[in-house]
Coordinates of C-alpha atoms in Angstrom, one line a residue:
M1 CA 23.2 14.7 -67.1
N2 CA 23.5 18.1 -65.4
I3 CA 26.2 18.7 -62.9
Y4 CA 24.9 21.3 -60.4
R5 CA 27.2 23.7 -58.5
S6 CA 24.7 23.9 -55.6
Q7 CA 21.8 21.9 -54.2
V8 CA 18.9 23.3 -52.2
L9 CA 17.4 20.6 -50.0
V10 CA 13.8 21.4 -48.9
C11 CA 12.1 19.2 -46.3
G12 CA 9.1 17.5 -47.8
G13 CA 8.0 15.6 -44.7
T14 CA 4.5 16.1 -43.2
G15 CA 5.5 18.6 -40.6
C16 CA 7.3 21.0 -43.0
T17 CA 4.7 20.4 -45.7
S18 CA 2.0 21.6 -43.3
S19 CA 4.1 24.7 -42.7
G20 CA 4.3 25.5 -46.4
S21 CA 7.5 23.8 -47.7
A22 CA 5.8 22.9 -51.0
L23 CA 5.3 26.6 -51.6
L24 CA 9.0 27.1 -50.9
I25 CA 9.9 24.6 -53.6
D26 CA 7.7 26.4 -56.2
E27 CA 9.2 29.7 -55.2
F28 CA 12.8 28.5 -55.4
E29 CA 12.1 27.1 -59.0
K30 CA 10.6 30.5 -60.0
Q31 CA 13.4 32.6 -58.5
L32 CA 16.1 30.4 -59.9
K33 CA 14.7 30.8 -63.4
E34 CA 14.4 34.6 -63.0
N35 CA 18.0 34.9 -61.9
G36 CA 19.4 32.6 -64.6
L37 CA 20.4 29.9 -62.1
Y38 CA 18.0 27.1 -63.1
D39 CA 20.7 25.0 -64.8
E40 CA 23.3 25.6 -62.0
V41 CA 21.2 25.0 -58.9
K42 CA 19.1 21.9 -58.2
V43 CA 16.1 22.0 -55.8
V44 CA 15.6 18.6 -54.0
K45 CA 12.5 17.7 -52.1
T46 CA 13.7 15.4 -49.3
G47 CA 12.2 13.6 -46.3
C48 CA 12.3 14.7 -42.7
F49 CA 15.5 16.3 -41.4
G50 CA 14.4 15.5 -37.8
L51 CA 14.4 19.0 -36.3
C52 CA 10.7 19.5 -36.8
A53 CA 10.4 22.4 -34.3
L54 CA 12.2 24.6 -36.8
G55 CA 10.4 23.8 -40.0
P56 CA 10.2 24.5 -42.8
I57 CA 13.9 23.6 -43.2
V58 CA 16.1 24.4 -46.2
I59 CA 19.8 23.3 -46.4
V60 CA 22.0 24.7 -49.2
Y61 CA 25.0 22.7 -50.2
P62 CA 28.0 22.6 -50.7
E63 CA 28.2 25.2 -47.9
G64 CA 25.7 23.3 -45.7
A65 CA 23.9 26.4 -44.7
F66 CA 21.0 25.3 -42.4
Y67 CA 18.1 27.7 -42.8
S68 CA 15.2 27.3 -40.4
M69 CA 11.6 28.5 -40.3
V70 CA 11.9 29.7 -43.9
K71 CA 9.0 31.6 -45.4
K72 CA 8.0 32.0 -49.0
E73 CA 9.1 35.7 -48.9
D74 CA 12.6 34.6 -47.7
V75 CA 13.3 32.6 -50.9
K76 CA 14.1 35.6 -53.1
E77 CA 16.7 36.8 -50.6
I78 CA 18.3 33.3 -50.4
V79 CA 18.5 33.0 -54.1
E80 CA 19.8 36.5 -54.8
E81 CA 22.2 36.8 -51.8
H82 CA 23.4 33.2 -51.2
L83 CA 23.0 31.4 -54.5
L84 CA 23.8 34.4 -56.8
K85 CA 26.3 36.5 -54.8
G86 CA 27.7 33.8 -52.4
R87 CA 26.6 35.7 -49.3
I88 CA 25.0 33.4 -46.7
V89 CA 21.8 34.9 -45.2
Q90 CA 22.8 35.0 -41.6
R91 CA 19.4 36.0 -40.2
L92 CA 17.8 32.8 -41.4
L93 CA 20.5 30.4 -40.1
Y94 CA 19.6 28.0 -37.3
D95 CA 21.3 29.5 -34.2
E96 CA 23.5 26.6 -33.5
S97 CA 24.7 26.0 -37.1
V98 CA 27.5 28.6 -37.0
H99 CA 30.7 28.3 -35.0
E100 CA 30.6 30.9 -32.2
G101 CA 32.3 34.2 -33.0
T102 CA 32.7 33.3 -36.7
D103 CA 30.7 33.0 -39.9
E104 CA 32.0 29.4 -40.4
I105 CA 29.1 26.9 -40.9
K106 CA 29.1 23.8 -38.8
S107 CA 28.4 20.4 -40.3
L108 CA 25.2 18.8 -39.2
N109 CA 27.2 16.3 -37.1
E110 CA 28.6 19.2 -35.0
V111 CA 25.2 20.6 -34.2
D112 CA 23.9 19.7 -30.7
F113 CA 20.7 18.1 -32.0
Y114 CA 22.6 15.8 -34.3
K115 CA 26.1 15.1 -32.8
K116 CA 24.9 12.4 -30.4
Q117 CA 22.7 10.7 -32.9
H118 CA 23.7 7.6 -35.0
R119 CA 21.5 7.6 -38.0
I120 CA 21.0 4.1 -39.5
T121 CA 17.2 3.9 -40.0
L122 CA 17.2 7.6 -40.9
R123 CA 20.4 7.6 -42.9
N124 CA 18.7 8.8 -46.1
C125 CA 15.9 10.9 -44.6
G126 CA 16.7 14.5 -45.4
V127 CA 19.4 13.5 -47.8
I128 CA 17.7 12.0 -50.9
N129 CA 14.6 12.7 -52.9
P130 CA 12.4 9.8 -51.8
E131 CA 10.5 9.9 -55.1
N132 CA 13.6 9.2 -57.2
I133 CA 14.8 5.6 -57.1
D134 CA 18.1 6.6 -58.7
E135 CA 19.0 8.7 -55.7
Y136 CA 18.4 5.7 -53.4
I137 CA 20.5 3.4 -55.6
A138 CA 23.3 6.0 -55.5
R139 CA 23.3 5.6 -51.7
D140 CA 23.9 1.8 -52.0
G141 CA 20.2 1.1 -52.5
Y142 CA 19.2 -2.4 -53.5
E143 CA 22.8 -3.7 -53.1
A144 CA 21.8 -5.6 -50.1
L145 CA 19.0 -7.3 -52.0
G146 CA 21.4 -8.2 -54.8
K147 CA 23.9 -9.6 -52.3
A148 CA 21.3 -11.7 -50.6
L149 CA 19.9 -13.1 -53.8
T150 CA 23.2 -13.8 -55.6
E151 CA 25.7 -14.5 -52.8
M152 CA 23.7 -15.8 -49.8
K153 CA 21.5 -18.7 -49.1
P154 CA 18.1 -18.0 -47.3
Q155 CA 19.5 -19.5 -44.1
E156 CA 22.6 -17.4 -44.3
V157 CA 20.3 -14.3 -44.5
I158 CA 18.4 -15.4 -41.4
D159 CA 21.6 -16.3 -39.5
T160 CA 23.0 -12.8 -40.3
I161 CA 19.8 -11.1 -38.8
K162 CA 19.9 -13.4 -35.8
D163 CA 23.6 -12.7 -35.2
S164 CA 23.1 -9.0 -35.4
G165 CA 20.8 -9.0 -32.4
L166 CA 18.1 -6.9 -34.1
R167 CA 14.9 -6.9 -32.1
G168 CA 11.5 -5.7 -33.2
R169 CA 11.2 -2.0 -33.1
G170 CA 7.4 -2.1 -32.9
G171 CA 7.0 -2.5 -29.2
G172 CA 7.5 -6.1 -28.0
G173 CA 11.2 -6.3 -28.9
F174 CA 11.0 -9.9 -30.1
P175 CA 14.3 -11.1 -31.9
T176 CA 13.7 -10.4 -35.6
G177 CA 15.9 -13.3 -36.9
L178 CA 14.1 -15.8 -34.6
K179 CA 10.8 -14.7 -36.0
W180 CA 12.1 -15.2 -39.5
Q181 CA 13.5 -18.6 -38.6
F182 CA 10.1 -19.8 -37.3
A183 CA 8.4 -18.8 -40.6
A184 CA 11.2 -20.3 -42.7
N185 CA 10.7 -23.6 -40.8
S186 CA 7.0 -23.7 -41.5
V187 CA 6.2 -25.8 -44.5
N188 CA 3.6 -24.3 -46.8
E189 CA 3.2 -23.5 -50.5
Q190 CA 2.4 -19.9 -49.7
K191 CA 3.9 -17.5 -47.1
Y192 CA 3.6 -13.8 -46.5
V193 CA 5.7 -10.9 -45.5
C194 CA 3.8 -8.0 -43.8
C195 CA 4.9 -4.5 -42.7
N196 CA 3.2 -2.8 -39.9
A197 CA 3.0 0.9 -40.7
D198 CA -0.2 1.5 -38.7
E199 CA 1.5 3.9 -36.3
G200 CA -1.3 4.7 -33.8
D201 CA 0.4 5.9 -30.6
P202 CA -0.4 9.6 -29.8
G203 CA 2.7 11.7 -30.6
A204 CA 4.5 9.0 -32.7
F205 CA 5.6 9.7 -36.2
M206 CA 8.8 7.6 -36.6
D207 CA 7.5 5.1 -39.2
R208 CA 5.6 7.9 -41.1
S209 CA 8.9 9.8 -41.5
V210 CA 10.8 6.8 -42.7
L211 CA 8.2 6.0 -45.3
E212 CA 8.1 9.6 -46.4
G213 CA 11.9 10.0 -46.6
D214 CA 13.2 6.5 -47.5
P215 CA 10.5 4.2 -48.8
H216 CA 12.8 2.0 -50.9
A217 CA 14.6 0.9 -47.7
V218 CA 11.5 -0.8 -46.5
L219 CA 10.7 -2.4 -49.9
E220 CA 14.2 -3.7 -50.2
A221 CA 14.1 -5.2 -46.7
M222 CA 10.8 -6.9 -47.3
A223 CA 12.1 -8.5 -50.5
I224 CA 15.1 -9.8 -48.5
A225 CA 12.7 -11.1 -45.9
G226 CA 10.6 -12.8 -48.7
Y227 CA 13.7 -14.5 -50.0
A228 CA 14.8 -15.6 -46.5
I229 CA 11.5 -17.3 -45.5
G230 CA 10.3 -18.4 -49.0
S231 CA 7.6 -15.9 -49.7
N232 CA 6.6 -14.2 -52.9
Q233 CA 4.1 -11.7 -51.6
G234 CA 4.3 -8.8 -49.2
Y235 CA 1.7 -6.4 -47.8
I236 CA 2.3 -3.0 -46.2
Y237 CA -0.5 -2.0 -43.9
I238 CA -0.5 1.7 -43.5
R239 CA -2.7 4.3 -41.9
A240 CA -4.9 6.2 -44.5
E241 CA -4.1 9.3 -42.4
Y242 CA -0.6 9.2 -43.9
P243 CA -1.3 10.5 -47.4
I244 CA 2.2 11.6 -48.2
A245 CA 3.7 8.3 -47.1
V246 CA 1.1 6.4 -49.1
Q247 CA 1.8 8.4 -52.2
R248 CA 5.5 7.9 -51.9
L249 CA 5.2 4.2 -51.3
N250 CA 3.1 3.9 -54.4
I251 CA 5.7 5.8 -56.4
A252 CA 8.5 3.6 -54.9
I253 CA 6.7 0.3 -55.7
K254 CA 6.0 1.4 -59.3
Q255 CA 9.7 2.4 -59.7
A256 CA 11.0 -0.8 -58.2
R257 CA 8.8 -2.9 -60.5
N258 CA 10.0 -0.9 -63.5
Y259 CA 13.6 -1.5 -62.6
G260 CA 12.9 -5.2 -62.0
L261 CA 13.6 -5.0 -58.3
L262 CA 10.1 -6.2 -57.4
G263 CA 8.0 -8.7 -59.3
M264 CA 9.2 -11.8 -61.3
N265 CA 12.8 -13.1 -61.4
I266 CA 14.5 -10.4 -59.4
F267 CA 18.2 -10.1 -60.4
D268 CA 17.7 -13.1 -62.7
S269 CA 17.8 -15.2 -59.5
G270 CA 14.6 -17.0 -60.1
V271 CA 13.1 -15.3 -57.0
D272 CA 9.7 -13.6 -57.3
F273 CA 8.5 -11.1 -54.8
D274 CA 5.9 -8.3 -55.0
I275 CA 4.3 -5.9 -52.6
E276 CA 0.8 -4.5 -52.2
I277 CA -0.5 -1.7 -50.0
R278 CA -3.5 -2.0 -47.7
L279 CA -4.9 1.1 -46.0
G280 CA -6.0 1.0 -42.4
A281 CA -9.1 2.9 -41.2
G282 CA -7.4 4.4 -38.0
A283 CA -8.2 1.6 -35.5
F284 CA -5.4 1.6 -32.8
V285 CA -5.9 -2.1 -32.2
C286 CA -4.8 -2.9 -35.8
G287 CA -1.3 -2.2 -34.6
E288 CA -1.5 -5.6 -32.9
E289 CA -0.2 -8.2 -35.4
T290 CA -3.2 -10.6 -35.5
A291 CA -5.7 -7.7 -35.6
L292 CA -3.7 -6.2 -38.5
M293 CA -3.8 -9.5 -40.4
T294 CA -7.5 -9.9 -39.8
S295 CA -8.0 -6.4 -41.2
I296 CA -5.9 -7.2 -44.4
E297 CA -8.2 -10.2 -44.9
G298 CA -11.1 -7.8 -45.1
H299 CA -12.6 -8.5 -41.6
R300 CA -13.1 -6.3 -38.6
G301 CA -9.7 -5.6 -37.0
E302 CA -9.8 -7.8 -33.9
P303 CA -7.0 -9.8 -32.3
R304 CA -6.9 -13.6 -32.5
P305 CA -5.8 -15.9 -29.7
R306 CA -2.2 -17.1 -29.8
P307 CA -0.9 -19.8 -30.3
P308 CA -0.9 -20.5 -33.2
F309 CA 1.5 -17.7 -33.8
P310 CA 1.6 -15.9 -37.2
A311 CA 4.8 -17.6 -38.2
V312 CA 2.8 -20.8 -38.3
K313 CA -0.7 -19.6 -39.1
G314 CA -1.0 -15.9 -39.9
L315 CA -2.4 -14.0 -42.9
F316 CA -5.0 -16.1 -44.7
G317 CA -4.0 -19.0 -42.4
K318 CA -0.5 -19.1 -44.0
P319 CA 2.9 -18.7 -42.3
T320 CA 3.6 -14.9 -42.0
I321 CA 6.2 -12.6 -40.6
L322 CA 5.2 -9.1 -39.5
N323 CA 7.8 -6.4 -38.6
N324 CA 7.3 -2.7 -38.4
V325 CA 8.8 0.0 -40.6
E326 CA 11.8 0.8 -38.4
T327 CA 12.8 -2.9 -38.1
Y328 CA 12.8 -3.3 -41.8
A329 CA 14.8 -0.1 -42.4
N330 CA 17.7 -1.7 -40.5
I331 CA 17.8 -4.9 -42.6
P332 CA 19.7 -3.6 -45.8
R333 CA 22.5 -2.1 -43.7
I334 CA 22.9 -5.2 -41.7
I335 CA 23.1 -7.4 -44.8
L336 CA 25.6 -5.0 -46.4
K337 CA 27.8 -4.2 -43.4
G338 CA 27.5 -7.5 -41.5
A339 CA 26.1 -8.7 -38.2
D340 CA 29.2 -7.7 -36.2
W341 CA 29.0 -4.1 -37.3
F342 CA 25.4 -3.8 -36.1
S343 CA 25.9 -5.8 -32.9
K344 CA 28.7 -3.5 -31.7
I345 CA 26.2 -0.6 -31.5
G346 CA 24.0 -0.4 -28.4
T347 CA 24.0 -2.6 -25.4
E348 CA 24.5 -6.3 -24.7
K349 CA 20.9 -7.2 -25.0
S350 CA 19.6 -4.2 -27.0
K351 CA 21.6 -3.9 -30.2
G352 CA 21.6 -1.1 -32.7
T353 CA 19.8 2.3 -32.5
K354 CA 16.3 3.4 -31.8
V355 CA 14.3 6.2 -33.4
F356 CA 12.2 8.4 -31.1
A357 CA 9.6 11.0 -31.9
L358 CA 10.5 13.6 -29.3
G359 CA 7.5 15.7 -28.3
G360 CA 5.8 17.5 -25.5
K361 CA 7.5 20.1 -23.2
I362 CA 10.8 20.1 -25.1
N363 CA 12.6 22.8 -27.0
N364 CA 13.7 20.6 -29.9
T365 CA 10.6 18.7 -31.0
G366 CA 11.5 16.2 -33.7
L367 CA 12.8 12.9 -34.8
V368 CA 16.0 11.5 -33.2
E369 CA 17.9 8.3 -33.6
V370 CA 20.3 7.3 -30.9
P371 CA 22.3 4.1 -29.9
M372 CA 20.5 1.9 -27.5
G373 CA 21.7 2.6 -24.0
T374 CA 21.7 6.4 -24.5
T375 CA 20.3 7.9 -21.3
L376 CA 17.0 9.7 -21.0
R377 CA 19.0 12.8 -19.8
E378 CA 21.1 12.9 -22.9
I379 CA 18.0 12.7 -25.1
V380 CA 16.1 15.4 -23.1
E381 CA 18.9 17.8 -22.3
D382 CA 21.6 17.4 -24.9
I383 CA 19.5 16.5 -28.0
G384 CA 16.2 17.9 -27.1
G385 CA 17.6 21.2 -25.7
G386 CA 15.9 20.9 -22.4
I387 CA 12.5 22.2 -21.1
P388 CA 11.2 25.5 -22.4
N389 CA 10.6 28.6 -20.3
G390 CA 13.0 27.5 -17.5
K391 CA 10.5 24.8 -16.2
K392 CA 11.7 21.7 -14.5
F393 CA 11.6 18.2 -16.1
K394 CA 9.0 16.1 -14.3
A395 CA 8.6 12.9 -16.3
A396 CA 8.8 11.3 -19.7
Q397 CA 6.3 8.9 -21.2
T398 CA 7.7 6.2 -23.4
G399 CA 5.7 3.6 -25.3
G400 CA 2.5 5.7 -25.7
P401 CA -0.7 4.2 -24.2
S402 CA 1.2 0.9 -23.6
G403 CA 4.1 2.5 -21.8
G404 CA 4.8 4.2 -18.5
C405 CA 6.0 7.5 -17.0
I406 CA 9.6 7.8 -16.1
P407 CA 10.1 10.3 -13.2
A408 CA 12.8 13.0 -12.9
E409 CA 14.8 10.9 -10.4
L410 CA 15.3 8.2 -13.0
I411 CA 16.4 10.6 -15.8
D412 CA 19.7 8.8 -16.0
T413 CA 18.1 5.5 -17.0
P414 CA 19.6 4.0 -20.2
I415 CA 17.0 3.7 -22.9
D416 CA 16.9 0.0 -23.8
Y417 CA 14.4 -2.8 -23.7
D418 CA 15.3 -4.3 -20.4
S419 CA 16.1 -1.1 -18.5
L420 CA 12.7 0.4 -19.4
I421 CA 10.8 -2.7 -18.4
A422 CA 12.6 -2.8 -15.1
I423 CA 11.2 0.6 -14.1
G424 CA 7.7 -0.1 -15.3
S425 CA 7.8 1.4 -18.7
M426 CA 8.5 0.0 -22.2
M427 CA 10.2 0.9 -25.4
G428 CA 7.1 0.8 -27.5
S429 CA 7.3 2.0 -31.1
G430 CA 9.3 5.1 -30.0
G431 CA 7.0 7.9 -28.9
L432 CA 8.7 9.9 -26.2
I433 CA 6.6 12.6 -24.6
V434 CA 8.3 15.0 -22.2
M435 CA 6.4 16.6 -19.3
D436 CA 7.3 19.5 -17.0
E437 CA 6.1 20.7 -13.6
D438 CA 2.8 22.0 -15.1
N439 CA 1.6 18.5 -16.0
C440 CA -0.7 16.6 -13.6
M441 CA 0.3 12.9 -13.6
V442 CA -3.2 11.8 -12.7
D443 CA -4.5 13.7 -15.6
I444 CA -1.8 12.1 -17.9
A445 CA -2.9 8.6 -16.8
K446 CA -6.5 9.6 -17.5
F447 CA -5.6 11.0 -20.9
F448 CA -4.1 7.7 -22.0
L449 CA -7.0 5.7 -20.5
E450 CA -9.5 7.8 -22.4
F451 CA -7.6 6.9 -25.6
T452 CA -7.5 3.2 -24.8
V453 CA -11.1 3.0 -23.9
D454 CA -12.0 4.7 -27.1
E455 CA -9.8 2.4 -29.2
S456 CA -10.5 -0.9 -27.5
C457 CA -11.9 -3.3 -30.1
G458 CA -14.3 -4.7 -27.5
K459 CA -13.6 -8.4 -28.1
C460 CA -12.4 -9.3 -24.6
T461 CA -14.1 -8.4 -21.4
P462 CA -11.0 -7.4 -19.3
C463 CA -10.0 -4.7 -21.8
R464 CA -13.5 -3.6 -22.9
V465 CA -15.0 -3.3 -19.4
G466 CA -11.8 -3.1 -17.2
T467 CA -10.3 -0.1 -18.9
K468 CA -13.7 1.7 -18.7
R469 CA -13.8 1.0 -14.9
L470 CA -10.2 2.3 -14.6
L471 CA -11.2 5.5 -16.4
E472 CA -14.3 6.0 -14.2
I473 CA -12.1 5.8 -11.0
L474 CA -9.5 8.2 -12.5
T475 CA -12.3 10.6 -13.4
K476 CA -13.8 10.3 -9.9
I477 CA -10.4 11.3 -8.5
T478 CA -9.8 14.2 -10.8
D479 CA -13.3 15.5 -10.1
G480 CA -12.4 15.7 -6.4
N481 CA -14.6 12.7 -5.3
G482 CA -11.9 10.1 -4.9
T483 CA -11.2 8.0 -1.8
M484 CA -8.0 6.2 -0.6
E485 CA -9.8 2.9 -1.3
D486 CA -9.9 3.9 -5.0
L487 CA -6.1 3.6 -5.2
D488 CA -6.3 0.0 -4.1
R489 CA -9.1 -0.6 -6.7
L490 CA -7.0 1.0 -9.4
E491 CA -4.0 -1.3 -8.7
S492 CA -6.0 -4.6 -8.4
L493 CA -8.1 -3.8 -11.4
A494 CA -5.0 -2.9 -13.5
E495 CA -3.3 -6.2 -12.6
A496 CA -6.5 -8.1 -13.6
I497 CA -6.6 -6.4 -16.9
K498 CA -2.9 -7.1 -17.6
A499 CA -3.5 -10.8 -16.7
G500 CA -6.7 -11.4 -18.6
S501 CA -6.7 -9.3 -21.8
L502 CA -6.5 -11.2 -25.1
C503 CA -3.8 -9.1 -26.9
G504 CA -0.8 -7.0 -26.0
L505 CA -2.6 -3.8 -26.3
G506 CA -5.1 -4.7 -23.5
Q507 CA -2.3 -6.3 -21.5
T508 CA -0.3 -3.0 -21.5
A509 CA -3.2 -0.6 -21.2
P510 CA -2.9 -0.2 -17.4
N511 CA 0.8 0.7 -17.6
P512 CA 0.3 4.5 -17.4
V513 CA -1.9 4.1 -14.4
L514 CA 0.5 1.7 -12.6
S515 CA 3.6 3.8 -13.3
T516 CA 2.1 7.0 -12.2
L517 CA 0.8 5.3 -9.0
K518 CA 4.3 4.0 -8.4
Y519 CA 6.2 7.2 -8.9
F520 CA 3.6 10.0 -8.3
R521 CA 1.4 8.5 -5.6
Y522 CA 1.6 11.8 -3.7
E523 CA -0.3 13.5 -6.5
Y524 CA -3.1 11.0 -6.3
E525 CA -3.2 11.5 -2.5
A526 CA -3.3 15.3 -2.9
H527 CA -6.3 14.9 -5.2
I528 CA -8.0 12.7 -2.7
I529 CA -7.0 14.0 0.8
D530 CA -6.3 17.7 0.1
K531 CA -8.8 18.0 -2.7
T532 CA -6.3 19.9 -4.8
C533 CA -4.4 19.3 -8.0
P534 CA -0.7 20.3 -7.3
A535 CA -0.3 21.2 -11.0
H536 CA -3.6 23.2 -11.2
V537 CA -4.8 21.2 -14.1
C538 CA -7.8 19.3 -13.0
K539 CA -10.9 21.5 -13.3
G540 CA -12.9 19.6 -10.8
L541 CA -10.4 20.6 -8.1
A542 CA -9.8 24.2 -9.2
K543 CA -11.0 27.0 -6.9
Y544 CA -10.8 30.4 -8.5
E545 CA -10.1 33.3 -6.1
I546 CA -9.4 37.0 -6.4
D547 CA -6.5 38.4 -4.4
P548 CA -7.9 41.7 -2.9
E549 CA -4.4 43.1 -2.7
K550 CA -3.8 42.8 -6.4
C551 CA -7.4 43.5 -7.6
K552 CA -7.8 47.1 -8.9
G553 CA -11.6 46.8 -9.2
C554 CA -11.7 47.3 -13.0
G555 CA -14.6 44.8 -13.4
L556 CA -13.2 43.2 -16.5
C557 CA -13.4 39.7 -14.9
A558 CA -17.1 40.2 -14.1
R559 CA -17.8 41.2 -17.6
Q560 CA -16.0 38.1 -18.9
C561 CA -17.8 35.6 -16.6
P562 CA -20.5 33.7 -18.6
V563 CA -22.5 32.8 -15.5
G564 CA -22.4 35.9 -13.4
A565 CA -20.3 34.3 -10.6
I566 CA -18.2 37.5 -10.1
S567 CA -19.5 40.6 -8.3
G568 CA -18.3 43.8 -6.8
Q569 CA -18.1 47.6 -7.2
V570 CA -15.7 49.4 -9.5
K571 CA -12.5 50.5 -7.9
N572 CA -13.0 47.9 -5.1
P573 CA -11.9 44.3 -5.0
F574 CA -14.3 41.9 -6.7
K575 CA -15.3 38.4 -5.4
I576 CA -16.0 35.0 -7.0
D577 CA -19.0 33.0 -5.8
S578 CA -17.6 29.4 -5.8
E579 CA -21.1 27.9 -5.9
K580 CA -21.8 29.6 -9.2
C581 CA -18.3 29.3 -10.8
I582 CA -18.1 26.8 -13.6
K583 CA -14.3 27.0 -13.6
C584 CA -14.0 28.0 -17.3
G585 CA -10.9 30.2 -16.7
A586 CA -12.2 33.2 -18.7
C587 CA -11.6 35.5 -15.8
L588 CA -8.1 34.2 -15.1
E589 CA -7.1 34.6 -18.8
K590 CA -8.4 38.2 -19.1
C591 CA -7.3 39.7 -15.7
P592 CA -4.6 42.3 -16.6
F593 CA -3.3 42.4 -13.0
K594 CA -2.8 38.7 -12.4
A595 CA -5.1 39.0 -9.4
I596 CA -6.9 35.7 -10.0
T597 CA -5.5 32.4 -8.9
K598 CA -6.8 28.8 -8.9

């Protein structure tokens, strides 16, 4: 086995792959051969490092040089200067990766983006090659499965998970160990273990990144769950839109079978457990557990009434447990390090860490994992690097279409299950969208309602019809035709939908409307009373005007207008006919003197 003096870690997650990281790997291999370094330097394709805004990312060890936004043409310089001559390429280093005033490289744990994180779920992402089972095993992989099968009884496994305080990371936050206990107590000759990898929230990519960067952690956890409840068969339900994750899962399953870690008689324990993949067709509703199981069975993905709950009657009518990717990724570490270790992280009622996909108006877009109880301010300002272009933080949306908006005055709210519910939001699967002063909160609520209406399975009337009516009222308001009575209608209809919908997705669909009404009612009133959008987002309320003091009479705006709504004489101020104006914004975009406002 080769012992390499250096390793070049190249991010192979979806974000960096889309930016050309695969080309970097090929170029590194080529340049290493040309410089006689192929046997001394190993190139490793890893999962996501987390700092997606700076991709493609390359880290060179043992120095730990963090190169960001690397291009194919940069590879030759890295190889010839850094790897051949030992001179780090300063111009490619991530700004914060060097100690100020020196050339000394910081460790990742010292960089602002990482130093407040606690990576349990993401411990192997960006560290190992996810397509090599040996690298996972070298990081204690499958030791937890071996410990469970050879040293613990099924009930001891369940008790450990219960004592850890782990709650479901898919949205509802139900205690994981309790769910496993219900399934274990159900008497049946066949039981199933399911993994929900149907990550459908706009802006969410936590589960995708875990599967791309550490697929064996999920396989190991599902095998442990199978042993705990008495199941020999698992299913991973994953979006077909995640081709890299699907490919790496298939590779991981094949490798685990070849090593005897899936299949018959694992660890000579007499325990059988295998896993199959099922692809979802992109329906958001299939993130709901009963709809997911219905889809696996080959039927249209629609939710089923509960009770009976899946732990009693789930997939194919048999007792079933369903957890999401992030929940499973915690299991091996809990079994290895113990319930006490995990329960000391986080808060009293929200144990452990939570992974968030940090996006929107934020400098450091990416994947972060923080202890439960970390404040929103710490995530946005310390880890996320604040709002770009000097703009003010206005709100953050947690929980996607099922969550709510947290206003600036609540930025010090701890991020945990109970604190978020108390302010009208929810944890959800972990999408965290940051908004600044240029966002219209009425438009944000409308955006999420458009998504929900489009994704409703249509099975129950409150969701199918009610969300459509909510969207119609929001559209009426953003078009400038709203009335104050519409606000009362929004609230009463939202409460009816919450109370009457069949599944959790319908029950939480009104949350963006209710939270924005609660914290940003003045914006709704401005749309209705003043017929203006304070953020200048809603086209229906826009009124384009030319400032005669700034207009130089060049006529460029008139030439750009597609409907002839602008008139005037050259070298004199032009005017916009509001009756003809279609509010396309072409004039605003092209005016070189910033004379046009809306």
